[in-house]
PDB file of C-alpha atoms in Angstrom:
ATOM      1  CA  GLU A  94     170.578  41.161  31.765  1.00  0.00           C
ATOM      2  CA  VAL A  95     170.478  44.417  30.095  1.00  0.00           C
ATOM      3  CA  GLY A  96     166.542  43.663  29.740  1.00  0.00           C
ATOM      4  CA  ASN A  97     166.684  43.142  33.936  1.00  0.00           C
ATOM      5  CA  LEU A  98     169.523  46.994  33.807  1.00  0.00           C
ATOM      6  CA  ASP A  99     166.730  48.586  31.804  1.00  0.00           C
ATOM      7  CA  GLU A 100     163.846  47.104  34.387  1.00  0.00           C
ATOM      8  CA  ALA A 101     165.852  47.972  37.424  1.00  0.00           C
ATOM      9  CA  LEU A 102     167.012  51.560  36.342  1.00  0.00           C
ATOM     10  CA  PRO A 103     163.698  53.045  36.930  1.00  0.00           C
ATOM     11  CA  LEU A 104     163.021  51.744  39.727  1.00  0.00           C
ATOM     12  CA  PHE A 105     165.892  52.436  41.240  1.00  0.00           C
ATOM     13  CA  ASP A 106     165.353  56.493  39.890  1.00  0.00           C
ATOM     14  CA  SER A 107     161.784  56.682  41.588  1.00  0.00           C
ATOM     15  CA  ILE A 108     163.979  54.613  44.358  1.00  0.00           C
ATOM     16  CA  GLN A 109     166.157  57.643  44.974  1.00  0.00           C
ATOM     17  CA  GLU A 110     163.234  60.415  43.977  1.00  0.00           C
ATOM     18  CA  GLU A 111     161.612  59.058  46.888  1.00  0.00           C
ATOM     19  CA  ASN A 112     164.587  58.929  49.219  1.00  0.00           C
ATOM     20  CA  GLU A 113     164.817  62.889  48.243  1.00  0.00           C
ATOM     21  CA  LYS A 114     161.461  63.602  49.421  1.00  0.00           C
ATOM     22  CA  MET A 115     161.884  61.874  52.274  1.00  0.00           C
ATOM     23  CA  ALA A 116     165.321  63.974  53.228  1.00  0.00           C
ATOM     24  CA  HIS A 117     163.301  67.188  52.081  1.00  0.00           C
ATOM     25  CA  SER A 118     160.944  66.471  54.742  1.00  0.00           C
ATOM     26  CA  LEU A 119     163.055  65.658  57.252  1.00  0.00           C
ATOM     27  CA  GLU A 120     165.113  68.705  56.768  1.00  0.00           C
ATOM     28  CA  THR A 121     161.547  70.786  57.087  1.00  0.00           C
ATOM     29  CA  MET A 122     160.566  69.124  60.688  1.00  0.00           C
ATOM     30  CA  LEU A 123     164.240  69.286  61.655  1.00  0.00           C
ATOM     31  CA  GLY A 124     163.604  73.075  60.822  1.00  0.00           C
ATOM     32  CA  MET A 125     160.522  73.304  62.600  1.00  0.00           C
ATOM     33  CA  ALA A 126     162.058  72.041  65.700  1.00  0.00           C
ATOM     34  CA  ARG A 127     165.074  74.040  65.528  1.00  0.00           C
ATOM     35  CA  GLN A 128     162.904  76.751  65.317  1.00  0.00           C
ATOM     36  CA  GLN A 129     161.795  76.960  69.006  1.00  0.00           C
ATOM     37  CA  ARG A 130     165.315  78.004  69.882  1.00  0.00           C
ATOM     38  CA  PHE A 131     165.769  80.480  67.128  1.00  0.00           C
ATOM     39  CA  SER A 132     168.243  82.625  68.852  1.00  0.00           C
ATOM     40  CA  VAL A 133     170.305  80.156  70.478  1.00  0.00           C
ATOM     41  CA  ASP A 134     171.258  78.783  66.615  1.00  0.00           C
ATOM     42  CA  LEU A 135     171.589  82.083  65.586  1.00  0.00           C
ATOM     43  CA  LEU A 136     175.448  82.853  63.699  1.00  0.00           C
ATOM     44  CA  PRO A 137     175.671  85.844  62.044  1.00  0.00           C
ATOM     45  CA  ALA A 138     178.480  86.497  59.893  1.00  0.00           C
ATOM     46  CA  ARG A 139     179.023  88.035  56.200  1.00  0.00           C
ATOM     47  CA  VAL A 140     177.616  85.218  53.744  1.00  0.00           C
ATOM     48  CA  ASP A 141     177.900  85.610  50.391  1.00  0.00           C
ATOM     49  CA  LEU A 142     174.167  84.728  49.124  1.00  0.00           C
ATOM     50  CA  LEU A 143     175.358  84.493  45.405  1.00  0.00           C
ATOM     51  CA  ASP A 144     177.339  80.982  46.844  1.00  0.00           C
ATOM     52  CA  VAL A 145     174.554  79.726  48.832  1.00  0.00           C
ATOM     53  CA  ALA A 146     172.090  79.888  46.195  1.00  0.00           C
ATOM     54  CA  ARG A 147     174.881  77.678  44.103  1.00  0.00           C
ATOM     55  CA  ALA A 148     174.946  75.429  46.880  1.00  0.00           C
ATOM     56  CA  VAL A 149     171.502  75.003  47.361  1.00  0.00           C
ATOM     57  CA  VAL A 150     171.183  74.707  43.099  1.00  0.00           C
ATOM     58  CA  ASN A 151     173.973  72.397  43.470  1.00  0.00           C
ATOM     59  CA  LYS A 152     172.452  70.338  45.770  1.00  0.00           C
ATOM     60  CA  HIS A 153     168.855  70.327  43.901  1.00  0.00           C
ATOM     61  CA  ARG A 154     170.867  69.063  40.885  1.00  0.00           C
ATOM     62  CA  LYS A 155     169.500  65.430  40.778  1.00  0.00           C
ATOM     63  CA  GLU A 156     166.136  66.934  40.650  1.00  0.00           C
ATOM     64  CA  PHE A 157     166.603  69.456  38.337  1.00  0.00           C
ATOM     65  CA  ILE A 158     168.185  66.636  35.666  1.00  0.00           C
ATOM     66  CA  ARG A 159     165.382  64.618  36.099  1.00  0.00           C
ATOM     67  CA  TYR A 160     162.826  67.200  35.682  1.00  0.00           C
ATOM     68  CA  SER A 161     164.266  68.825  32.722  1.00  0.00           C
ATOM     69  CA  ILE A 162     164.491  72.437  34.475  1.00  0.00           C
ATOM     70  CA  TYR A 163     166.981  74.714  33.869  1.00  0.00           C
ATOM     71  CA  PRO A 164     168.284  76.463  37.240  1.00  0.00           C
ATOM     72  CA  ASP A 165     170.067  80.078  36.354  1.00  0.00           C
ATOM     73  CA  VAL A 166     171.558  82.200  39.012  1.00  0.00           C
ATOM     74  CA  GLN A 167     173.171  85.815  38.907  1.00  0.00           C
ATOM     75  CA  CYS A 168     174.103  88.937  40.995  1.00  0.00           C
ATOM     76  CA  THR A 169     173.639  91.987  39.672  1.00  0.00           C
ATOM     77  CA  ALA A 170     174.784  93.368  42.447  1.00  0.00           C
ATOM     78  CA  SER A 171     177.772  95.148  43.169  1.00  0.00           C
ATOM     79  CA  ASP A 172     178.792  93.170  46.307  1.00  0.00           C
ATOM     80  CA  CYS A 173     176.252  89.747  47.214  1.00  0.00           C
ATOM     81  CA  VAL A 174     177.837  89.703  50.269  1.00  0.00           C
ATOM     82  CA  VAL A 175     174.899  90.314  53.196  1.00  0.00           C
ATOM     83  CA  GLU A 176     175.583  90.115  57.713  1.00  0.00           C
ATOM     84  CA  THR A 177     173.101  87.077  58.298  1.00  0.00           C
ATOM     85  CA  ASP A 178     173.702  83.669  59.627  1.00  0.00           C
ATOM     86  CA  GLU A 179     174.364  81.094  56.397  1.00  0.00           C
ATOM     87  CA  LYS A 180     172.449  78.031  57.637  1.00  0.00           C
ATOM     88  CA  TRP A 181     169.393  79.758  58.328  1.00  0.00           C
ATOM     89  CA  ILE A 182     169.267  81.617  55.250  1.00  0.00           C
ATOM     90  CA  THR A 183     170.284  78.273  53.596  1.00  0.00           C
ATOM     91  CA  PHE A 184     166.897  76.902  54.585  1.00  0.00           C
ATOM     92  CA  VAL A 185     164.893  79.562  53.450  1.00  0.00           C
ATOM     93  CA  ILE A 186     166.563  79.764  49.963  1.00  0.00           C
ATOM     94  CA  ASP A 187     166.417  75.814  50.097  1.00  0.00           C
ATOM     95  CA  GLN A 188     162.588  75.785  51.229  1.00  0.00           C
ATOM     96  CA  LEU A 189     162.301  78.422  48.190  1.00  0.00           C
ATOM     97  CA  VAL A 190     163.841  76.415  44.937  1.00  0.00           C
ATOM     98  CA  ALA A 191     162.218  72.947  46.554  1.00  0.00           C
ATOM     99  CA  ASN A 192     159.012  74.663  46.124  1.00  0.00           C
ATOM    100  CA  ALA A 193     160.031  76.111  42.872  1.00  0.00           C
ATOM    101  CA  ILE A 194     161.372  72.880  41.701  1.00  0.00           C
ATOM    102  CA  LYS A 195     157.902  70.793  42.801  1.00  0.00           C
ATOM    103  CA  TYR A 196     155.362  73.827  40.985  1.00  0.00           C
ATOM    104  CA  THR A 197     157.632  73.784  37.797  1.00  0.00           C
ATOM    105  CA  ARG A 198     157.587  70.213  37.359  1.00  0.00           C
ATOM    106  CA  LEU A 199     154.126  70.021  37.607  1.00  0.00           C
ATOM    107  CA  ALA A 200     153.774  72.761  35.134  1.00  0.00           C
ATOM    108  CA  GLN A 201     151.852  71.601  32.070  1.00  0.00           C
ATOM    109  CA  ALA A 202     154.678  70.500  29.568  1.00  0.00           C
ATOM    110  CA  GLY A 203     153.282  72.684  26.377  1.00  0.00           C
ATOM    111  CA  ALA A 204     152.505  75.711  28.358  1.00  0.00           C
ATOM    112  CA  GLY A 205     156.000  77.505  28.453  1.00  0.00           C
ATOM    113  CA  GLU A 206     156.293  76.435  24.445  1.00  0.00           C
ATOM    114  CA  THR A 207     155.997  79.636  22.859  1.00  0.00           C
ATOM    115  CA  ALA A 208     158.551  81.563  25.544  1.00  0.00           C
ATOM    116  CA  VAL A 209     161.055  79.057  23.648  1.00  0.00           C
ATOM    117  CA  VAL A 210     160.625  79.782  20.417  1.00  0.00           C
ATOM    118  CA  GLU A 211     160.890  83.645  21.302  1.00  0.00           C
ATOM    119  CA  THR A 212     163.218  83.821  23.749  1.00  0.00           C
ATOM    120  CA  GLY A 213     165.284  80.706  23.230  1.00  0.00           C
ATOM    121  CA  ALA A 214     165.062  80.502  27.157  1.00  0.00           C
ATOM    122  CA  PRO A 215     164.058  76.740  28.277  1.00  0.00           C
ATOM    123  CA  ALA A 216     160.483  76.875  29.292  1.00  0.00           C
ATOM    124  CA  LYS A 217     161.165  74.659  32.721  1.00  0.00           C
ATOM    125  CA  ARG A 218     162.689  77.429  34.346  1.00  0.00           C
ATOM    126  CA  VAL A 219     164.144  78.144  37.548  1.00  0.00           C
ATOM    127  CA  SER A 220     165.893  81.673  38.513  1.00  0.00           C
ATOM    128  CA  ILE A 221     167.914  83.268  41.430  1.00  0.00           C
ATOM    129  CA  VAL A 222     168.873  86.550  41.155  1.00  0.00           C
ATOM    130  CA  VAL A 223     170.308  88.846  44.036  1.00  0.00           C
ATOM    131  CA  GLU A 224     170.148  92.508  42.891  1.00  0.00           C
ATOM    132  CA  SER A 225     170.618  95.863  44.816  1.00  0.00           C
ATOM    133  CA  HIS A 226     167.144  97.828  44.901  1.00  0.00           C
ATOM    134  CA  ASP A 227     167.193 100.990  46.890  1.00  0.00           C
ATOM    135  CA  ALA A 228     165.571 101.512  50.412  1.00  0.00           C
ATOM    136  CA  PRO A 229     163.227 103.381  51.288  1.00  0.00           C
ATOM    137  CA  ALA A 230     163.910 106.844  53.114  1.00  0.00           C
ATOM    138  CA  GLY A 231     166.971 107.571  51.420  1.00  0.00           C
ATOM    139  CA  GLN A 232     168.685 104.795  53.504  1.00  0.00           C
ATOM    140  CA  GLY A 233     171.059 103.229  50.767  1.00  0.00           C
ATOM    141  CA  PRO A 234     170.958 100.322  48.784  1.00  0.00           C
ATOM    142  CA  VAL A 235     169.271  96.917  50.375  1.00  0.00           C
ATOM    143  CA  THR A 236     170.552  93.203  48.981  1.00  0.00           C
ATOM    144  CA  VAL A 237     167.456  91.136  47.881  1.00  0.00           C
ATOM    145  CA  LEU A 238     167.447  87.836  46.449  1.00  0.00           C
ATOM    146  CA  THR A 239     164.693  86.561  44.464  1.00  0.00           C
ATOM    147  CA  VAL A 240     163.587  83.175  43.835  1.00  0.00           C
ATOM    148  CA  ARG A 241     161.387  82.770  39.915  1.00  0.00           C
ATOM    149  CA  ASP A 242     160.078  79.938  38.699  1.00  0.00           C
ATOM    150  CA  THR A 243     157.998  79.045  35.535  1.00  0.00           C
ATOM    151  CA  GLY A 244     155.418  76.426  37.637  1.00  0.00           C
ATOM    152  CA  ILE A 245     151.823  76.442  37.875  1.00  0.00           C
ATOM    153  CA  GLY A 246     151.547  79.582  39.962  1.00  0.00           C
ATOM    154  CA  ILE A 247     149.769  81.014  43.032  1.00  0.00           C
ATOM    155  CA  PRO A 248     145.249  81.515  42.626  1.00  0.00           C
ATOM    156  CA  PRO A 249     145.400  84.774  43.675  1.00  0.00           C
ATOM    157  CA  HIS A 250     142.155  83.607  45.939  1.00  0.00           C
ATOM    158  CA  ASP A 251     145.420  81.551  47.863  1.00  0.00           C
ATOM    159  CA  LEU A 252     147.752  84.442  48.498  1.00  0.00           C
ATOM    160  CA  PRO A 253     146.649  85.665  50.967  1.00  0.00           C
ATOM    161  CA  ARG A 254     147.378  82.788  53.261  1.00  0.00           C
ATOM    162  CA  VAL A 255     150.326  80.895  51.211  1.00  0.00           C
ATOM    163  CA  PHE A 256     152.629  81.969  54.613  1.00  0.00           C
ATOM    164  CA  ASP A 257     150.061  80.197  57.080  1.00  0.00           C
ATOM    165  CA  PRO A 258     150.885  77.256  58.950  1.00  0.00           C
ATOM    166  CA  PHE A 259     149.697  73.897  56.930  1.00  0.00           C
ATOM    167  CA  PHE A 260     148.272  76.008  53.992  1.00  0.00           C
ATOM    168  CA  THR A 261     148.930  73.789  51.244  1.00  0.00           C
ATOM    169  CA  GLY A 262     146.387  75.619  48.538  1.00  0.00           C
ATOM    170  CA  GLU A 263     144.273  74.565  45.876  1.00  0.00           C
ATOM    171  CA  ASN A 264     147.978  73.374  43.660  1.00  0.00           C
ATOM    172  CA  GLY A 265     149.766  71.836  47.115  1.00  0.00           C
ATOM    173  CA  ARG A 266     146.849  69.087  46.976  1.00  0.00           C
ATOM    174  CA  LEU A 267     148.409  68.785  43.371  1.00  0.00           C
ATOM    175  CA  ALA A 268     151.852  67.694  44.922  1.00  0.00           C
ATOM    176  CA  PRO A 269     151.331  64.726  47.330  1.00  0.00           C
ATOM    177  CA  GLU A 270     154.512  65.843  49.886  1.00  0.00           C
ATOM    178  CA  SER A 271     152.937  69.756  49.824  1.00  0.00           C
ATOM    179  CA  THR A 272     152.518  70.142  54.257  1.00  0.00           C
ATOM    180  CA  GLY A 273     152.197  73.661  54.378  1.00  0.00           C
ATOM    181  CA  VAL A 274     155.179  73.891  56.437  1.00  0.00           C
ATOM    182  CA  GLY A 275     158.079  75.020  54.296  1.00  0.00           C
ATOM    183  CA  LEU A 276     157.048  79.157  53.116  1.00  0.00           C
ATOM    184  CA  TYR A 277     155.771  79.232  56.870  1.00  0.00           C
ATOM    185  CA  LEU A 278     159.213  78.367  58.520  1.00  0.00           C
ATOM    186  CA  ALA A 279     161.035  81.052  55.368  1.00  0.00           C
ATOM    187  CA  ARG A 280     158.907  83.669  56.784  1.00  0.00           C
ATOM    188  CA  LYS A 281     159.856  82.733  60.597  1.00  0.00           C
ATOM    189  CA  VAL A 282     163.248  82.978  59.661  1.00  0.00           C
ATOM    190  CA  CYS A 283     163.496  85.791  57.705  1.00  0.00           C
ATOM    191  CA  ALA A 284     161.930  87.713  60.249  1.00  0.00           C
ATOM    192  CA  GLY A 285     164.309  86.009  63.170  1.00  0.00           C
ATOM    193  CA  LEU A 286     166.919  87.407  60.462  1.00  0.00           C
ATOM    194  CA  GLY A 287     165.134  90.737  60.770  1.00  0.00           C
TER     195      GLY A 287
END
């Protein structure tokens, strides 16, 4: 029976991975459907971006573990609270983190080994940082949330089209689950949130 268990565990892990991909795809499609009535589904409130980022990372914790990707969430701003809609900003951050995981897992294993030796940081990393920047024309500070990864990146010729609907680009073709919808929706939601 031990042999059977050893054979079954990778199968269960594979089923769980496919289930996670399907759940994310369904969530994205529901986001697209809800987008049609965005203004009706908007509830602005004071939202702590650090709490939202931690919740998104926690949601993806099994993927971070499975692909040996280190998540890093931090706030360098004096205040991480912004006026926004929690559900929609969570949707945006989730799309960005899901993409970061997808393309970081595709990065070649040896690509970041030098960085590990030099900095001591893990080669596969997804960082979410909330920080303050000066707004243009002296309007005071603005809060900026940045998602960075050590993935395969985006070829320069694809950059102008990454927010186009259904555009997957050169690297998107490496991941069969890429739909070209996530970043398109994230940009629309951000525009709707102002």
